Coordinates of C-alpha atoms and ligand atoms in Angstrom, one line a residue:
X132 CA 26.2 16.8 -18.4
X133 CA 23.5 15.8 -16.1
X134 CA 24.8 13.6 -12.9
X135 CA 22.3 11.3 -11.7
X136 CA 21.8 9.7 -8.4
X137 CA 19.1 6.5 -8.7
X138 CA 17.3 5.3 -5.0
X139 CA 16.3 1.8 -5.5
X140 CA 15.0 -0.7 -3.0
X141 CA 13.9 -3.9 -5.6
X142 CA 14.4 -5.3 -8.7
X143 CA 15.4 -2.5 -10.8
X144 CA 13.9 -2.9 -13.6
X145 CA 13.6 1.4 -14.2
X146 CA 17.4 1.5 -13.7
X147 CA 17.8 -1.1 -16.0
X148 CA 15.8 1.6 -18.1
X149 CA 17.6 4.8 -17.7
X150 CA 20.9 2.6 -18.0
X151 CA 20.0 1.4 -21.6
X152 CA 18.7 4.6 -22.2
X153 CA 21.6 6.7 -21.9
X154 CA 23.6 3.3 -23.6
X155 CA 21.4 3.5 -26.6
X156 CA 20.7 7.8 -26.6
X157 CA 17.3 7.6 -26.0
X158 CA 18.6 9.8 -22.7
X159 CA 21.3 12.4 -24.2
X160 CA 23.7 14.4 -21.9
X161 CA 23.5 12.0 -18.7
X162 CA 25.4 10.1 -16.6
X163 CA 24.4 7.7 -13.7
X164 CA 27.1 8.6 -10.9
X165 CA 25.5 6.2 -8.0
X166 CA 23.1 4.3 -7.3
X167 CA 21.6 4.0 -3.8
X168 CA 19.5 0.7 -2.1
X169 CA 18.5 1.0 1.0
X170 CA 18.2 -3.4 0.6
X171 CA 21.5 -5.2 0.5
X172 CA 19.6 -8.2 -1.3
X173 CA 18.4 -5.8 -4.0
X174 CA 18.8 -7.1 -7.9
X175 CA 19.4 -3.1 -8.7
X176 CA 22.9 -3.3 -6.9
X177 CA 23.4 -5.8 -9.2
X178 CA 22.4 -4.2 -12.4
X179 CA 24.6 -1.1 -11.3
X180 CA 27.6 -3.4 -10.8
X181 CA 27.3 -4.9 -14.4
X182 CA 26.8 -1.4 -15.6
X183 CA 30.1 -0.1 -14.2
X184 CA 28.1 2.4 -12.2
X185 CA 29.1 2.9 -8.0
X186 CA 26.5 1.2 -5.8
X187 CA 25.8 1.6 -2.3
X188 CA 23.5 -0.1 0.0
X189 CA 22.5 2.3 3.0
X190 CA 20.4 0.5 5.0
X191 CA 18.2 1.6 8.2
X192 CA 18.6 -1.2 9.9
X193 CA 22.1 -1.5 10.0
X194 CA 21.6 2.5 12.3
X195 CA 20.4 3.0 15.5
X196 CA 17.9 4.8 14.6
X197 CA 16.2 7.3 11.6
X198 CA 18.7 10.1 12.6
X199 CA 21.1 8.6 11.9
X200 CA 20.5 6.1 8.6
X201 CA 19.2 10.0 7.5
X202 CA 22.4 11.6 8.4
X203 CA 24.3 8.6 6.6
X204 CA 22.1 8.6 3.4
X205 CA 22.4 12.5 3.6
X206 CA 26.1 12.3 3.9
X207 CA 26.8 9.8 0.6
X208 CA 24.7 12.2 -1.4
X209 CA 26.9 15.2 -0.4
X210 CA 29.4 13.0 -1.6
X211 CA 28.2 12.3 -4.7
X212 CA 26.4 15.7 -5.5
X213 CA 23.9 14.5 -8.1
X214 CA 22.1 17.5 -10.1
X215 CA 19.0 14.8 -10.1
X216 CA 17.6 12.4 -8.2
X217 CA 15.4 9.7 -9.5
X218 CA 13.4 7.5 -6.8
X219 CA 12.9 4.4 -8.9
X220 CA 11.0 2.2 -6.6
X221 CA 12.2 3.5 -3.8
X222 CA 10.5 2.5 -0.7
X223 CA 11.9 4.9 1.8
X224 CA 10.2 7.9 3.1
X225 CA 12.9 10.3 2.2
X226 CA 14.3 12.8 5.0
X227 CA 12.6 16.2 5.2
X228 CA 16.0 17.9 5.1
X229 CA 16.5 16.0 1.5
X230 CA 13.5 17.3 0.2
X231 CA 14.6 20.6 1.1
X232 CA 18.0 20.7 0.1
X233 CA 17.1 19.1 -3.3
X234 CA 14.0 20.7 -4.6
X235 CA 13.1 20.5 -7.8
X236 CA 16.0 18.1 -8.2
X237 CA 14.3 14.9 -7.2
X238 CA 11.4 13.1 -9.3
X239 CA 9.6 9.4 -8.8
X240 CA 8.2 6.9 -11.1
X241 CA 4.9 6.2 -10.2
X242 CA 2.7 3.4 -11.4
X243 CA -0.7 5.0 -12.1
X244 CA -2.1 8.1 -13.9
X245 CA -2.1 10.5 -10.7
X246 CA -4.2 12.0 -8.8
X247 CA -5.6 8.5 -9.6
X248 CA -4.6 5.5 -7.2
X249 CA -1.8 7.6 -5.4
X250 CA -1.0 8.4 -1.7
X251 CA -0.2 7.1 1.1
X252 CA -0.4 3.3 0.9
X253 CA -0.8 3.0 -2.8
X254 CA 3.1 1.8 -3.7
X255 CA 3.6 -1.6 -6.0
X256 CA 1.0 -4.6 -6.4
X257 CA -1.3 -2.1 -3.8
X258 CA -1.5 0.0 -6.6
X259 CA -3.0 -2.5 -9.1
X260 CA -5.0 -4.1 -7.2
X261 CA -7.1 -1.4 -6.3
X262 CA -7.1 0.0 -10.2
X263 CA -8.9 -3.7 -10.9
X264 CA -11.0 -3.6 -7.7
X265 CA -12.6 -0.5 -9.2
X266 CA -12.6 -1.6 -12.4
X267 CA -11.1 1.6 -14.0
X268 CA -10.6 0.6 -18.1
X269 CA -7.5 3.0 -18.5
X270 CA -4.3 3.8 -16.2
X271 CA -0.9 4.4 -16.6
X272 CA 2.2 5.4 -15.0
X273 CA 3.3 9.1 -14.0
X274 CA 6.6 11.1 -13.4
X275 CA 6.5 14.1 -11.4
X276 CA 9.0 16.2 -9.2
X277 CA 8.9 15.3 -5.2
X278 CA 7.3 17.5 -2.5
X279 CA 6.5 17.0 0.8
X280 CA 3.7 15.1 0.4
X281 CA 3.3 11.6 -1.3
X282 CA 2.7 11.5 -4.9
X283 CA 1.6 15.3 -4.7
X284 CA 4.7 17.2 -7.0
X285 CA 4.7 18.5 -10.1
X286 CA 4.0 16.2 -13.1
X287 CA 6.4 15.7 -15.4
X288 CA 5.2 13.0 -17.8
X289 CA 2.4 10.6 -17.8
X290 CA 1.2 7.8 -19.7
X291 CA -1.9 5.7 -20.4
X292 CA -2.0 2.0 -20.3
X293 CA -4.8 -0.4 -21.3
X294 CA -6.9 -2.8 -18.5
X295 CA -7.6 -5.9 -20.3
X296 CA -10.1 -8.6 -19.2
X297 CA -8.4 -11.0 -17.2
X298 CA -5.9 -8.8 -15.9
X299 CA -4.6 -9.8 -12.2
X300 CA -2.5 -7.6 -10.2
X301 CA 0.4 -8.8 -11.5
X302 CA 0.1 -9.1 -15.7
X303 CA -1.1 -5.1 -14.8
X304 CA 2.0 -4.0 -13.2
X305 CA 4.0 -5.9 -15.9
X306 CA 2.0 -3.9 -18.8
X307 CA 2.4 -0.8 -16.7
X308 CA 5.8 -1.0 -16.5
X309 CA 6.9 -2.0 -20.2
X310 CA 4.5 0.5 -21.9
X311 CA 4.8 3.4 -19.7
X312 CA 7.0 3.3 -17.1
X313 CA 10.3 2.2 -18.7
X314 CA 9.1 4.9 -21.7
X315 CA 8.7 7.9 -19.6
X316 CA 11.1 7.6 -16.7
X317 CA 14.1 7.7 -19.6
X318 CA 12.2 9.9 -21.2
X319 CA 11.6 12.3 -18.1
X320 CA 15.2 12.3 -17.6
X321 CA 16.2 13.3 -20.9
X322 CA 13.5 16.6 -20.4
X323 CA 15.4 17.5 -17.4
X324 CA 18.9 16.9 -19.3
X325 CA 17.7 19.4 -21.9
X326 CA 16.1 21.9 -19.3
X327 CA 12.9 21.1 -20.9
X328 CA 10.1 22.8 -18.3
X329 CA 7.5 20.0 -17.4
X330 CA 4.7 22.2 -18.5
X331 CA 6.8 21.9 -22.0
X332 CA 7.1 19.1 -24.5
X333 CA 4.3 16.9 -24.1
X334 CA 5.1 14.9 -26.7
X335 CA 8.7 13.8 -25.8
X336 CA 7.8 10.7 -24.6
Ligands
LIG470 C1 7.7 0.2 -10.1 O1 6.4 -0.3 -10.4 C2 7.6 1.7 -9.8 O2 6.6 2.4 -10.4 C3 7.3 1.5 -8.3 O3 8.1 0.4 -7.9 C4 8.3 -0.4 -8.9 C5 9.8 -0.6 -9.1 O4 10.2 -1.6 -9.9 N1 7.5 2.8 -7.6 P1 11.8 -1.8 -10.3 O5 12.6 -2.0 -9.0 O6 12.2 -0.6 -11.1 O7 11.8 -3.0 -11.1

C-alpha cells in the first residue's frame, strides 16, 4: 500500500482527483493518509474533510519565522511518514532538508509541457498567460519528481492540451486541468504505486 501525503494551498481540484481516483480504482494500491495546506481558508481542507482523510493547515504565518513553520511542517510529516508526496498546487517553497530527506518520494503537478513555461515565476494563471502571449498552439500539463530546483526533476508523465482561438488565461487553465492534469496526476500516482520507473509505461496515462 502506498501512503500518501498531498500539499495543497487552493482549491483542490487535483486532490479531488487522486481522491476519486483511488474511490473509483483508476489509482490501485493507495491511500491518502493527510493532507497538508499551508492556507487555513483553503477549499482542499474541505475536500479532505468530506473524504474522511486527516487535514492539517500549517501555516507560516502563524511562526515566527521560516525555521520554525519548516521545523513544524517537517515535524507533522515525521508524523505521518508518507512513502509519497504529491505537491498539488502547492505554493510553498519546500525546505531544503525535505527535499533531501524525501528524494525521489516527492512529485508536482505542473501546468505546462516542461522545459516549456516552467521556473521560477511561472506557477497558476502566470503560466497561461504567458503560453497565449507567445502564442504557442499546443501545451499541456507535466508530472515529474522534485529536486532542488523549480520545475527541474525527473518527468514522470506529460500531456498535451489544445490552444483554441479565443482562449483567455482562464478557459486555458480550465482545459489544462480537466484533460491533462486531473488524468496524469492519478495516473502518476498509480505508476509509483506499482513501482513503475518513469522512464517506463508511457502509455499509462
Ligand atoms: C493547478 O493548476 C496546478 O497545476 C498548479 O496549481 C493549480 C492547483 O489547482 N500547480 P487545485 O488546487 O488542484 O485546484
Amino acid at each position: 500500500m502506498l501512503n500518501i501525503v498531498v500539499c495543497v494551498s487552493g482549491g483542490g481540484t487535483n486532490l479531488q482527483a487522486i481522491i476519486d481516483g483511488i474511490e473509483n480504482k483508476t489509482i490501485e494500491n493507495t491511500r491518502v493518509i493527510g493532507v497538508i495546506s499551508n492556507n487555513a481558508g483553503a477549499y482542499a481542507l474541505k475536500r479532505a474533510e468530506a473524504a474522511n482523510v486527516p487535514a492539517f493547515c500549517i501555516s507560516p504565518g502563524s511562526f515566527g519565522n521560516r525555521g520554525e513553520f519548516n521545523r513544524a511542517f517537517l515535524e507533522k510529516l515525521r508524523e505521518l511518514k508518507p512513502d509519497l508526496i504529491v505537491l498539488a498546487g502547492f505554493l510553498v517553497i519546500l525546505p531544503p532538508e525535505m527535499i533531501e530527506t524525501y528524494r525521489g518520494r516527492i512529485i508536482n503537478i505542473h501546468p505546462s509541457l516542461i522545459p516549456s513555461f516552467c521556473g521560477t515565476g511561472f506557477y497558476g494563471l502566470k503560466v497561461h498567460e504567458a503560453v497565449l502571449a507567445r502564442g504557442v498552439k499546443v501545451t499541456g500539463a507535466t508530472v515529474h519528481y522534485v529536486d532542488e530546483g523549480t520545475d527541474t526533476g525527473e518527468i514522470i508523465l506529460q500531456k498535451a492540451v489544445e490552444v483554441k482561438e479565443g482562449d483567455t488565461p482562464e478557459i486555458l487553465q480550465r482545459r489544462v486541468m480537466e484533460e491533462a492534469e486531473w488524468v496524469i496526476l492519478p495516473a502518476a500516482i498509480n505508476k509509483i504505486a506499482h513501482n513503475i520507473p518513469p522512464g517506463d509505461g508511457h502509455d499509462f496515462a
